[in-house]
Coordinates of C-alpha atoms and ligand atoms in Angstrom, one line a residue:
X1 CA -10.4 -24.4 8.6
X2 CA -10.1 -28.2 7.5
X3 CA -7.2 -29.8 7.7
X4 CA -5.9 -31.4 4.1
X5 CA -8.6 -33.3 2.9
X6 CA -6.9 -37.2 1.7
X7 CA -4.2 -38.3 0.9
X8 CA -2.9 -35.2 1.9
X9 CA 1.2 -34.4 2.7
X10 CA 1.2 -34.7 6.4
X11 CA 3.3 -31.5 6.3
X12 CA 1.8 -29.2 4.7
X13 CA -1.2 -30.5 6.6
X14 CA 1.1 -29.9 9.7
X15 CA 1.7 -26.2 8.6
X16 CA -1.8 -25.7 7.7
X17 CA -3.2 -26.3 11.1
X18 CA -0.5 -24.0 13.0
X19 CA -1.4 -21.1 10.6
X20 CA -5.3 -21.6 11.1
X21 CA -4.5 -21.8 14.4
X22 CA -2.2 -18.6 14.6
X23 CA -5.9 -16.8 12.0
X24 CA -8.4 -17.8 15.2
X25 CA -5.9 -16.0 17.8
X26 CA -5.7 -13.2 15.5
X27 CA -9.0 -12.3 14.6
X28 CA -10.8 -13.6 17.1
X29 CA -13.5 -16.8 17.6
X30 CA -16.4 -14.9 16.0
X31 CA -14.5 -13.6 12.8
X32 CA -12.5 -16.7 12.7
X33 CA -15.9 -19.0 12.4
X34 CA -17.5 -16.5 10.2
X35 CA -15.1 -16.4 7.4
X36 CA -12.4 -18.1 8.0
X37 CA -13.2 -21.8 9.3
X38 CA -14.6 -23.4 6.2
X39 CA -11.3 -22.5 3.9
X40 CA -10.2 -26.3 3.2
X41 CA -6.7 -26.9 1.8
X42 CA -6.2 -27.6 -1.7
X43 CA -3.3 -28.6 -4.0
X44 CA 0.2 -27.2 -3.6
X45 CA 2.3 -26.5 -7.0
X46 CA 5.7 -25.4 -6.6
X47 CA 6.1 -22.2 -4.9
X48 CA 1.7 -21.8 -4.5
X49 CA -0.9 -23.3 -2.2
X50 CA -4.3 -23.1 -3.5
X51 CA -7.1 -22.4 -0.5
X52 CA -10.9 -23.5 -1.0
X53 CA -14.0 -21.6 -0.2
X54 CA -17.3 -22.5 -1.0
X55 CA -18.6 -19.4 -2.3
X56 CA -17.5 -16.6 -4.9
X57 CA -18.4 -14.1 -1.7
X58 CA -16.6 -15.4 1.0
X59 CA -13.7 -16.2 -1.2
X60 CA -13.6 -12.3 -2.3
X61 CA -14.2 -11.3 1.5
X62 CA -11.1 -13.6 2.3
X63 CA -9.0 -12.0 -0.5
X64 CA -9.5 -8.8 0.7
X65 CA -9.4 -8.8 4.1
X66 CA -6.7 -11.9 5.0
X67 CA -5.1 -12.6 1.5
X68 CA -1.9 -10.7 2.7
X69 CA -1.6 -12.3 6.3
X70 CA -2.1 -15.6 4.6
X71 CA 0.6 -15.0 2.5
X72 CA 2.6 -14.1 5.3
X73 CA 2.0 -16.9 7.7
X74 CA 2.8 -19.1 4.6
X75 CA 5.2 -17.8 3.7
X76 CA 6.6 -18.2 7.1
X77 CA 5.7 -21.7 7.6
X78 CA 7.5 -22.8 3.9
X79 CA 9.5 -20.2 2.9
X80 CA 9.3 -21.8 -0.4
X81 CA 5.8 -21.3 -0.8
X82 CA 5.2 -17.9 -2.0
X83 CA 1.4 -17.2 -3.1
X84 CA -1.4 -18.1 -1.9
X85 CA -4.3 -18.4 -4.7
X86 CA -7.8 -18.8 -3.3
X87 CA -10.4 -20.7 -5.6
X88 CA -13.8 -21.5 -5.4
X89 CA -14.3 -25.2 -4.5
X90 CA -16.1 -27.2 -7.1
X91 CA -19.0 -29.2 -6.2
X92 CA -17.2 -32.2 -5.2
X93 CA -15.2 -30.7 -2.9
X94 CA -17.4 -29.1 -0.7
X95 CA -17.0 -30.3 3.3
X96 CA -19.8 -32.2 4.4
X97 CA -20.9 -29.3 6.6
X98 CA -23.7 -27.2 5.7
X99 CA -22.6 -23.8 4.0
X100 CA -24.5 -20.7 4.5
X101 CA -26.5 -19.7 1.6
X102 CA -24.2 -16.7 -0.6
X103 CA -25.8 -13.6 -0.4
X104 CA -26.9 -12.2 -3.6
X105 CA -25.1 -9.2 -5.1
X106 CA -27.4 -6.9 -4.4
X107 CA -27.5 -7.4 -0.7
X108 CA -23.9 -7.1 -0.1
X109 CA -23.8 -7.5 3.5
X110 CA -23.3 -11.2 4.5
X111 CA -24.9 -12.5 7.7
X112 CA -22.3 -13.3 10.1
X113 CA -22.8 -16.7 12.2
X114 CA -24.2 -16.7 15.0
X115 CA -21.9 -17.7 18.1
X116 CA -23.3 -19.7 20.3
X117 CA -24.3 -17.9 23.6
X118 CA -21.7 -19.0 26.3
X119 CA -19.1 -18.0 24.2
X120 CA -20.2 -14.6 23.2
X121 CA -18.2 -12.6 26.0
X122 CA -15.1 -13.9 26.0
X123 CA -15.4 -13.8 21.6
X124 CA -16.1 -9.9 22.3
X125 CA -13.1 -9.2 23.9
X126 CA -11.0 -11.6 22.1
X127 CA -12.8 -10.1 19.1
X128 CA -12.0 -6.5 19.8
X129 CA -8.1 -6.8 20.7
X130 CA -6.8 -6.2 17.0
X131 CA -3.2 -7.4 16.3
X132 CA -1.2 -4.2 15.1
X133 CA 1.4 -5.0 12.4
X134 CA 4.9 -4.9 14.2
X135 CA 6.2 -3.3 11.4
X136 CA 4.4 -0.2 11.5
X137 CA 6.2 1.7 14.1
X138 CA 7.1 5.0 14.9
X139 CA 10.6 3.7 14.0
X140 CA 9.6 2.5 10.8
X141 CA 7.9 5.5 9.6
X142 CA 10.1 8.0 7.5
X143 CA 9.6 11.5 7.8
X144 CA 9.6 14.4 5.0
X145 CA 8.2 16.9 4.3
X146 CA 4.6 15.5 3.5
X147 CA 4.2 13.8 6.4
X148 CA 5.7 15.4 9.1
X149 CA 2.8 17.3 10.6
X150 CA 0.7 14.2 10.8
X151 CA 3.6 12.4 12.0
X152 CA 4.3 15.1 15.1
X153 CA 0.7 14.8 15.7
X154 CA 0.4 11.1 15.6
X155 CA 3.7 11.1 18.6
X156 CA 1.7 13.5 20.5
X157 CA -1.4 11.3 20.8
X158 CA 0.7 8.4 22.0
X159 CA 3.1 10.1 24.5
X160 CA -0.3 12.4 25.6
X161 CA -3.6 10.5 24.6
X162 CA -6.9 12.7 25.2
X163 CA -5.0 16.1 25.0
X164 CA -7.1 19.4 24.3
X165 CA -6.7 20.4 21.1
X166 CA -5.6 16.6 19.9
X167 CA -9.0 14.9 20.0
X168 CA -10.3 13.3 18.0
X169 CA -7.0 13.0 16.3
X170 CA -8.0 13.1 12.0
X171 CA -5.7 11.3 10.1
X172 CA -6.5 12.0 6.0
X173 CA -4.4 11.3 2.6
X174 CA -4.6 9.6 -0.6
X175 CA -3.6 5.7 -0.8
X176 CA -0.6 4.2 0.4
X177 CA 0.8 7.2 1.7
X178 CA 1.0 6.0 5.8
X179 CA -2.1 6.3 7.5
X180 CA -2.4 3.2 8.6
X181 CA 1.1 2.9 9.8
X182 CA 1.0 5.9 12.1
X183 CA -2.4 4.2 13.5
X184 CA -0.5 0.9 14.5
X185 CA 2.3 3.2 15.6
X186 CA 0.1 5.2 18.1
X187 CA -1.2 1.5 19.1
X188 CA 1.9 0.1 19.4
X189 CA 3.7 2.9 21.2
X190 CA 0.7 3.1 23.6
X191 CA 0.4 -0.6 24.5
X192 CA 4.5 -0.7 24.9
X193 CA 4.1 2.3 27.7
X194 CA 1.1 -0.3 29.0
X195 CA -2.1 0.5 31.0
X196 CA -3.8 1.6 28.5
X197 CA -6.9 -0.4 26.2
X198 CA -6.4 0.5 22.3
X199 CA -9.0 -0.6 20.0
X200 CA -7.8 -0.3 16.5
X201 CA -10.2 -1.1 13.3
X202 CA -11.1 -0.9 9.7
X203 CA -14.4 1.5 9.5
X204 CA -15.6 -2.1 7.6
X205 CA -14.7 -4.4 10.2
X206 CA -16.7 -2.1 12.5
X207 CA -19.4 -2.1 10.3
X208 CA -19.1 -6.2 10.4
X209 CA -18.7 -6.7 14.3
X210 CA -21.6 -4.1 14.6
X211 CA -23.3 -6.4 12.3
X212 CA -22.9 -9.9 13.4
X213 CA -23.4 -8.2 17.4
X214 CA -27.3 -7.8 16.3
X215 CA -27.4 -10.9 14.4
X216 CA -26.1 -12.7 17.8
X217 CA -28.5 -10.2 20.0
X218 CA -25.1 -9.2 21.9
X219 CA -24.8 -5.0 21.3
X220 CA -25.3 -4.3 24.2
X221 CA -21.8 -6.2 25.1
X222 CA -20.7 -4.9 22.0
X223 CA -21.3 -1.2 23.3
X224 CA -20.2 -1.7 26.4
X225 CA -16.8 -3.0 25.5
X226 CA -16.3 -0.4 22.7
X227 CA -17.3 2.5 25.4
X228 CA -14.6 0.8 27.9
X229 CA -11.5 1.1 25.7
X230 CA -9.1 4.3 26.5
X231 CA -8.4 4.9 22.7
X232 CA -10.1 3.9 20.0
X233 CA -9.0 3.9 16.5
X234 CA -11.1 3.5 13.2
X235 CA -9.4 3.5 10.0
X236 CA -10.4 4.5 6.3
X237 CA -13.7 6.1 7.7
X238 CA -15.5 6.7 4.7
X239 CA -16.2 3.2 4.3
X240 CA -19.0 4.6 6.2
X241 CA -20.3 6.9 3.9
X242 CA -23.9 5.6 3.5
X243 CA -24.2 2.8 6.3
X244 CA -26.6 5.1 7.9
X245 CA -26.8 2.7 11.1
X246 CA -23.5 1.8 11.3
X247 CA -22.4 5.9 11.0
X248 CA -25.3 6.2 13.7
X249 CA -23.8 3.7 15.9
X250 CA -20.2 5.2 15.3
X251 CA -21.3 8.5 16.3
X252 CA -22.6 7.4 19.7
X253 CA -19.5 5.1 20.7
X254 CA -17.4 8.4 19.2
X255 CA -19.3 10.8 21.6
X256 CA -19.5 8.7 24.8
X257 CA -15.8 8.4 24.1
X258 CA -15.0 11.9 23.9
X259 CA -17.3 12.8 26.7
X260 CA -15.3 10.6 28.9
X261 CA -12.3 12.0 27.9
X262 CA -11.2 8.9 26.1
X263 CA -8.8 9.4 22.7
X264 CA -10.1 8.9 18.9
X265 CA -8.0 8.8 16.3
X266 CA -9.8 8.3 12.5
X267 CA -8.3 8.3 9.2
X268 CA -9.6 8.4 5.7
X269 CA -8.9 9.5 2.2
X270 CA -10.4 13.2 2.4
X271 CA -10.8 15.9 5.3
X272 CA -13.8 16.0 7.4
X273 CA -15.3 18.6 5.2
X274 CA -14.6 17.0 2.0
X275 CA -16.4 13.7 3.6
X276 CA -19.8 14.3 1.8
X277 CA -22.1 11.3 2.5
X278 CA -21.3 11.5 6.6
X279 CA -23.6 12.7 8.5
X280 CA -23.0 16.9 9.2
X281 CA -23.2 16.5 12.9
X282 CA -20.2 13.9 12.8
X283 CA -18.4 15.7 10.1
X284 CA -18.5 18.5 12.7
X285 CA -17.6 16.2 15.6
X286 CA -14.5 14.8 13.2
X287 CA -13.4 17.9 12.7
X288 CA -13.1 19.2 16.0
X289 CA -9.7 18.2 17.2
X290 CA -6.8 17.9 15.1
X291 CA -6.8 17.5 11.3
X292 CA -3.6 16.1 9.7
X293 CA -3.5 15.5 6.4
X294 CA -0.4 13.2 4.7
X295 CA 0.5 15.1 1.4
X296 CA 1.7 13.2 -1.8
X297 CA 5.1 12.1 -1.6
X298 CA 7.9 14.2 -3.2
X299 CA 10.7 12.7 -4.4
X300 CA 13.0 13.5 -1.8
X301 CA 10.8 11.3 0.7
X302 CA 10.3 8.5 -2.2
X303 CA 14.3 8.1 -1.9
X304 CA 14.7 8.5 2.0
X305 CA 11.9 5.7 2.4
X306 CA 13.9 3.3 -0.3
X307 CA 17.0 3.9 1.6
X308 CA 15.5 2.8 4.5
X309 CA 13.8 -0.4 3.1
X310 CA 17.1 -1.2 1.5
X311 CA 19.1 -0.8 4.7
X312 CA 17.0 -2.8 7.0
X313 CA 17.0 -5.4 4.3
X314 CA 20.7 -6.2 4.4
X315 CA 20.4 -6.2 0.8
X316 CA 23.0 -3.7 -1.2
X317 CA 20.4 -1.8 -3.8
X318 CA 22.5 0.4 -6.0
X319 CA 21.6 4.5 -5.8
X320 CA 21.0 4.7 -9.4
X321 CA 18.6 1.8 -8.9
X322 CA 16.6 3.9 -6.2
X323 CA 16.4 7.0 -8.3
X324 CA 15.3 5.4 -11.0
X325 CA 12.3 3.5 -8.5
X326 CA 11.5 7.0 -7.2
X327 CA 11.0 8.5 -10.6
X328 CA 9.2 5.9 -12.1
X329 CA 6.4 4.7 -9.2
X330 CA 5.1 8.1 -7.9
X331 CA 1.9 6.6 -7.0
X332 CA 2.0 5.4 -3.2
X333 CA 4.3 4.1 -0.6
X334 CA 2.8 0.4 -1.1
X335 CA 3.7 0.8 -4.4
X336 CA 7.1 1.5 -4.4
X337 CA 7.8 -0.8 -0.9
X338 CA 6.4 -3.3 -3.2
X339 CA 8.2 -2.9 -6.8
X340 CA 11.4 -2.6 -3.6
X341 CA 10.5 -6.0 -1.5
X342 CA 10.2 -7.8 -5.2
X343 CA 14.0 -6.5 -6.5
X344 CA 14.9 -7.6 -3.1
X345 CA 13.4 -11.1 -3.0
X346 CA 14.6 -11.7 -6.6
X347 CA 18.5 -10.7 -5.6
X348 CA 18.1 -13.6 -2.3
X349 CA 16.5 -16.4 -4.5
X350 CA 19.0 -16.2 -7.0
X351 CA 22.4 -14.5 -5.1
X352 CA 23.1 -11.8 -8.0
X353 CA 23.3 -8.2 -7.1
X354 CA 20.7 -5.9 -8.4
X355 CA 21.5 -3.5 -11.1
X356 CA 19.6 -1.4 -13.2
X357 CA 19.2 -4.2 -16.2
X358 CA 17.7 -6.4 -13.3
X359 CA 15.6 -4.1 -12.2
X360 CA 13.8 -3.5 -15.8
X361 CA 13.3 -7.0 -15.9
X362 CA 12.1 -8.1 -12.8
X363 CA 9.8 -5.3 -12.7
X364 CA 8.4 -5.4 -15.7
X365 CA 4.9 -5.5 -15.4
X366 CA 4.7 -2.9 -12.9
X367 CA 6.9 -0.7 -14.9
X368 CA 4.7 -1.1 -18.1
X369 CA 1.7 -0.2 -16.0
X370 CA 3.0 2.8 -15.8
X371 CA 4.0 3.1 -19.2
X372 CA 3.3 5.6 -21.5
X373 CA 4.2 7.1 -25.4
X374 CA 7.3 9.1 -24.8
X375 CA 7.2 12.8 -26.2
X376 CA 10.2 15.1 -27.5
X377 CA 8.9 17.4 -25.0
X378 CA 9.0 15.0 -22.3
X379 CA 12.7 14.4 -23.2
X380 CA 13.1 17.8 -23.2
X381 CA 12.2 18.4 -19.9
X382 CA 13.6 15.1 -18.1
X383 CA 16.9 15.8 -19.7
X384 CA 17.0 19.7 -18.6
X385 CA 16.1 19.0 -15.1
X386 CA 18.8 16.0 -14.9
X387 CA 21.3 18.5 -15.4
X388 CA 19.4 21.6 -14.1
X389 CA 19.3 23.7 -17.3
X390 CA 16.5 26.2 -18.3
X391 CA 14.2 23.8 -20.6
X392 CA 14.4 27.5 -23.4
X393 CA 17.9 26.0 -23.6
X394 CA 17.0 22.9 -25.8
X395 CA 15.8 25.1 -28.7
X396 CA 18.1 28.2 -27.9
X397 CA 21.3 29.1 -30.3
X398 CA 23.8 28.8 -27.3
X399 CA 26.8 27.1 -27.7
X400 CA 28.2 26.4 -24.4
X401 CA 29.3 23.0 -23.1
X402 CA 26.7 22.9 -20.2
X403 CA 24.3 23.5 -22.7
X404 CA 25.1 22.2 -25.9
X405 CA 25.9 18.8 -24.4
X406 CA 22.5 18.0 -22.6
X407 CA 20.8 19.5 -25.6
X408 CA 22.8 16.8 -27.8
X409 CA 21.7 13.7 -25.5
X410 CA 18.1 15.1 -25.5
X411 CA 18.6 14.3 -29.4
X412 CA 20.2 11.4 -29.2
X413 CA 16.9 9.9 -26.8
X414 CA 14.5 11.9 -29.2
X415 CA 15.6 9.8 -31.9
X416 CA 16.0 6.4 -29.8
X417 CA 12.6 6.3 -27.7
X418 CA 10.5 7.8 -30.7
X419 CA 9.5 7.7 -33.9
X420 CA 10.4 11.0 -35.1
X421 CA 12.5 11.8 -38.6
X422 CA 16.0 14.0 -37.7
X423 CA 14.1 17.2 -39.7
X424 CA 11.5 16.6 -36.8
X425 CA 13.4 16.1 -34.2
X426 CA 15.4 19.5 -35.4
X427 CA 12.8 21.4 -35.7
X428 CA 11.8 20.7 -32.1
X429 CA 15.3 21.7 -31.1
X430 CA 14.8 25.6 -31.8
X431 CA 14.9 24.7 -35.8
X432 CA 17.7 22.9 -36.1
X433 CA 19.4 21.2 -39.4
X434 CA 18.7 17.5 -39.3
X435 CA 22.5 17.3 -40.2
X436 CA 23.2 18.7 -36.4
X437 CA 20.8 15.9 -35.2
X438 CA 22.8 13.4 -36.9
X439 CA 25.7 14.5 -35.8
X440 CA 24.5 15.1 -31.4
X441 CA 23.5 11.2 -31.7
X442 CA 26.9 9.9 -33.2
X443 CA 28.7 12.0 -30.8
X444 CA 26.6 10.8 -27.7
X445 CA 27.3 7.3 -28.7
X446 CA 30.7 8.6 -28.8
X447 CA 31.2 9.6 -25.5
X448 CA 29.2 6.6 -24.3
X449 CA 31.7 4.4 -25.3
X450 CA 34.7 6.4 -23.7
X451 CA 33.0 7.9 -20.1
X452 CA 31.4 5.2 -18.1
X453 CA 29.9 7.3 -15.9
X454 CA 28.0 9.8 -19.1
X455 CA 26.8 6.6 -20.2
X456 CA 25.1 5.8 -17.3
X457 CA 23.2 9.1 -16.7
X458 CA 22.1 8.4 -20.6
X459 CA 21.3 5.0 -20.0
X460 CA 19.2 6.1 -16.3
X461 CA 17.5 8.5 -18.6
X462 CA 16.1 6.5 -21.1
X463 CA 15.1 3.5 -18.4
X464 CA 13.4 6.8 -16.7
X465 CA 11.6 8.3 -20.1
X466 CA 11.0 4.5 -21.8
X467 CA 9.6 2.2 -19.4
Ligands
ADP1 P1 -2.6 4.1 3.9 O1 -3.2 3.5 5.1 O2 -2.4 5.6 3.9 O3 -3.3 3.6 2.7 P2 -0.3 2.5 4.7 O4 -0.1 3.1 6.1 O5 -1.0 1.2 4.6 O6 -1.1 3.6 3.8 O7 1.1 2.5 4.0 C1 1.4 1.7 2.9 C2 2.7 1.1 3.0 O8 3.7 2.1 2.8 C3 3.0 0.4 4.3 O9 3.7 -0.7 4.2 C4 3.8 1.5 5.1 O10 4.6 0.9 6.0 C5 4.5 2.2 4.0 N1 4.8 3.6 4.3 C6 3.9 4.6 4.0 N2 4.5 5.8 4.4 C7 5.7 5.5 4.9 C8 6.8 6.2 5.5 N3 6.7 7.6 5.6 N4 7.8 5.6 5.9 C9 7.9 4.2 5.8 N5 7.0 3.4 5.3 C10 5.9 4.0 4.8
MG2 MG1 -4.8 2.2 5.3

């Protein structure tokens, strides 16, 4: 990577060396000079630094595959500085150095520079030794319900790699849900007991090493270190799914693994069956030790991870705050560690405490994303569970307090978050006189006034149904 180009702020010139420096040990000589080297430094505006590449491709690649670690390392250098945009460098500011042509779109798959000979070994090896995120531990990892099978098997394979029945170890399970954490925990529980090789990779960057190891005529080294290592992992697998070589290539390093009684754990986002567009005979090999699969999260889980986050932050995040995250971001882990990490980073910058109100705001364009036209019989339903009626109840004659009072805030939200009439909203409430509508929402406001703690399970409601 080039330093800052003139006139440039010895600083953050300073910084910008130590992190490229910090990239090359990470990923390695090779991957370093093929995608990371030509990145040149651009401007810095308050709390961004703006990176240069000379194509739209390797910009994307860089993005993708080292956009987060860059924030990172920057982020660590200058705390200040808290995104890193990458940009496309404009004529003018392209390094003097010749710039390998961009591939066109159609031909995806870039060419990979060569490295020069002498170096190839020692690249290899360098190349192969993946950093595992020392956040992703066993530690780290909360367990529930959806998870805990894959977890127990995940412990197994790093207390007992190469067990019968445990190998190849199949990791599978939607987005964001952990796979890659129990990977790096395996790896790093196995490398902390020591003696052991661990090869851990994307399926993609398998495909790339695999790649640029023709380009620079070195597979056989490439095969030969691959085929030495005592476990080898390979994440998100059905990036494979039609790179016939590279699946081809896979399947040999896979079976003179197994065959040597080496471990192999995989993940990806469907079982081995469901993999349609692998090869049979591999499915078949996949399939043939253990199969895990991470369920979606349940609610339960969504709060027990929060907790956690919010605990090892040192940061105090109110419970009502956590429910209200685990009701509204149901998607993924990432999700919610994100919309979590952002509350939390907001509260340090500027020293308030985190309530509900904050929460809506900081959040706001994640919460919209998720945003949808609230219904009466969404209201309905929210409101029953929150105070674990039968949802018959909110159009049934009964008159009870547990009852009757539920049924009275459901009307008072009906007529706040939509655009109902009261003879509307009545009728949805088991026929009901729009003067008894009137009469649930001045009451509600009522008893908001007088019980703090009614007015918050209102207010937590609406946040939930609105936003
Ligand atoms: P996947 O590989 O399945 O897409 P990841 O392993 O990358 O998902 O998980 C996404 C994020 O969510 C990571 O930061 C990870 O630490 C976190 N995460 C997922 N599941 C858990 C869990 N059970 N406990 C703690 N963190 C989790
Ligand atoms: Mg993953």
């Amino acid at each position: 990577m080039a330093p800052v180009s003139s006139g440039g702020n010895g600083l953050l010139a300073d910084a910008w060396a130590r992190i490229a420096e910090r990239m090359r040990t990470e990923v390695g000589d090779v991957e370093y000079r093929t995608w990371l080297q030509q990145i040149v430094l651009g401007p810095v505006e308050e709390d961004e630094v703006t990176l240069l590449l000379p194509t739209r491709f390797l910009r994307d690649w860089v993005r993708t595959q080292y956009g987060d670690r860059l924030n990172t390392l920057w982020n660590q250098e200058i705390p200040a500085i808290r995104r890193v945009e990458l940009q496309v460098m404009r004529p003018g500011e392209r390094p003097a150095a010749p710039i390998a042509a961009e591939p066109s779109e159609s031909a995806p798959v870039p060419e990979p520079a060569a490295a020069p000979v002498s170096d190839r070994a020692s690249d290899m090896r360098s190349d192969l030794a993946v950093p595992l995120d020392p956040r992703f531990t066993f530690d780290t990892f909360v367990v529930g319900k959806p998870n805990e099978f894959a977890y127990a098997c995940a412990r197994r394979v790093a207390e007992k790699p190469s067990s019968v029945g445990f190998n190849p170890l199949f990791l599978y399970g939607g987005v964001g849900l952990g796979k890659t954490h129990l990977m790096h925990a395996i790896g790093a529980e196995l490398m902390r007991n020591g003696g052991i090789s661990v090869a851990y990779m994307s399926a993609e960057k398998f495909m790339y090493r695999f790649i640029a190891a023709i380009r620079s005529q070195s597979t056989v080294e490439f095969k030969d270190h691959l085929r030495s290592v005592d476990v080898l992992m390979i994440d998100d697998l059905q990036f494979l799914i039609g790179k016939d070589n590279t699946q081809e290539e896979f399947f040999h390093t896979f079976n003179a693994l197994v065959d040597a009684g080496r471990q192999i754990v995989v993940s990806a986002d469907k079982s081995p069956s469901d993999l349609s567009g692998l090869e049979d005979r591999l499915r078949t090999r996949l399939g043939c030790g253990m199969v895990a699969d991470i369920h979606a999260t349940t609610f339960e889980l969504r709060i027990s991870i929060l907790e956690a986050k919010a605990t090892a932050s040192g940061v105090h995040v109110p419970g009502k705050v956590l429910e209200f995250l685990a009701h509204k971001i149901t998607s993924n882990v990432r999700e919610l560690e994100g919309a979590l990490n952002r509350l939390i980073a907001h509260a340090n910058l500027f020293g308030r405490p985190i309530t509900l109100e904050s929460t809506q705001d900081v959040l706001h364009d994640i919460l919209k994303a998720h945003d949808r036209r609230v219904t009466i019989e969404e209201i309905q339903r929210k409101v029953a569970e929150h105070w674990n009626i039968r949802l018959t109840d909110m159009s049934s004659a009964r008159r009870a307090r547990a009852v009757a009072r539920p049924r009275q805030v459901a009307m008072y939200l009906a007529k706040q978050l939509t655009s109902r009439s009261l003879p509307e909203i009545g009728r949805k409430f088991g026929n009901r006189d729009h003067t008894t509508v009137m009469h649930a929402v001045s009451r509600v406001q009522e008893l908001m006034e007088r019980d703090g703690a009614f007015a918050e399970d209102v207010e937590l409601l609406r946040r939930m149904l609105e936003s």
